[in-house]
């Protein structure tokens, strides 16, 4: 008999996370699968693979995204899926879903399902690689825990040692806020942050300020252990109530940009929407997005720097310095040019209001 502890109803907010995952993997598989000998998708808290009414969980979403990808036959890399689940019943259920699919997998696709804890399993994998003087293959590691345990910053640091590895983390602030003053949870929070600075947050009375402190500290620690990786942070709200947050760490601006595109693409859905963190209360919407904060960010970043190139702007917007992605800044530039706020070196382009590679731009001082 399948119990509710094995399968549960799909929480409405989880849909957004799954849509982001699918959108990002649609870009990730062909990019890394073309230029690497092996790539890994690791789901550290895989669960049973489906929900009570048959909706697919993240392991099946990832596997199906690869199997149905139109560019799959052009990917030369070995694609290795590792699904980690500590609960024996959920592990068995996931295995019952995956095993029938194994004969359908191409020769370059491997799946391993591990009954174990995320932190212990990842340490075993990393220890084995260290013993062999090897490093982790380019990886997308999904960390979506229940609560705050088993996700130590030490593991994230070891994953980040491979410059092509990325981490997608669901961050549950409610759990931290609820347990931060309970002594028995101190070891878990020490491991989560990789330090004891989080304790300073317990003295902050204002709830919003306390949340900001915990988020900023976590983001800072991710940057530190990732050697200045791009760290993307978006919050999911149901109307005005924070549900959870996503942190994404990557060494490459292209990965940062692709993740932001994936998040913008799914928001809003139902009563849920993602919000950025660089511009106050910026809600992500596909139709008529608010590009005002992007305009101000570009002006602030480049005013007084003389001639810059379109590549400079592309890199800035694509990075974790903004909530926006590279498909949005040229509309901002057209508005600035029409209003005589920027100067263009016309020798670097042929068509007015276009910004091909190499275009030189100067932000006017009297904007």
CSV table of N, CA and C in Angstrom, one decimal, residues 118-128 155:
chain,number,residue,atom,x,y,z
A,118,UNK,N,21.7,13.0,0.9
A,118,UNK,CA,22.4,13.9,-0.1
A,118,UNK,C,23.9,14.2,0.4
A,119,UNK,N,24.0,14.6,1.6
A,119,UNK,CA,25.4,15.1,2.0
A,119,UNK,C,26.3,13.9,2.1
A,120,UNK,N,25.9,12.8,2.7
A,120,UNK,CA,26.7,11.6,2.8
A,120,UNK,C,27.1,11.0,1.4
A,121,UNK,N,26.1,10.9,0.6
A,121,UNK,CA,26.3,10.4,-0.8
A,121,UNK,C,27.3,11.3,-1.6
A,122,UNK,N,27.1,12.6,-1.6
A,122,UNK,CA,28.0,13.5,-2.3
A,122,UNK,C,29.4,13.4,-1.8
A,123,UNK,N,29.5,13.3,-0.5
A,123,UNK,CA,30.9,13.2,0.1
A,123,UNK,C,31.6,12.0,-0.4
A,124,UNK,N,30.8,10.9,-0.4
A,124,UNK,CA,31.4,9.6,-0.9
A,124,UNK,C,31.8,9.7,-2.3
A,125,UNK,N,31.0,10.4,-3.2
A,125,UNK,CA,31.4,10.6,-4.6
A,125,UNK,C,32.6,11.4,-4.7
A,126,UNK,N,32.6,12.5,-3.9
A,126,UNK,CA,33.8,13.4,-4.0
A,126,UNK,C,35.0,12.8,-3.5
A,127,UNK,N,34.9,12.0,-2.4
A,127,UNK,CA,36.1,11.4,-1.8
A,127,UNK,C,36.7,10.4,-2.8
A,128,UNK,N,35.8,9.7,-3.5
A,128,UNK,CA,36.3,8.7,-4.5
A,128,UNK,C,37.0,9.4,-5.6
A,155,UNK,N,29.6,20.8,1.2
A,155,UNK,CA,29.2,20.1,0.0
A,155,UNK,C,29.2,21.0,-1.2
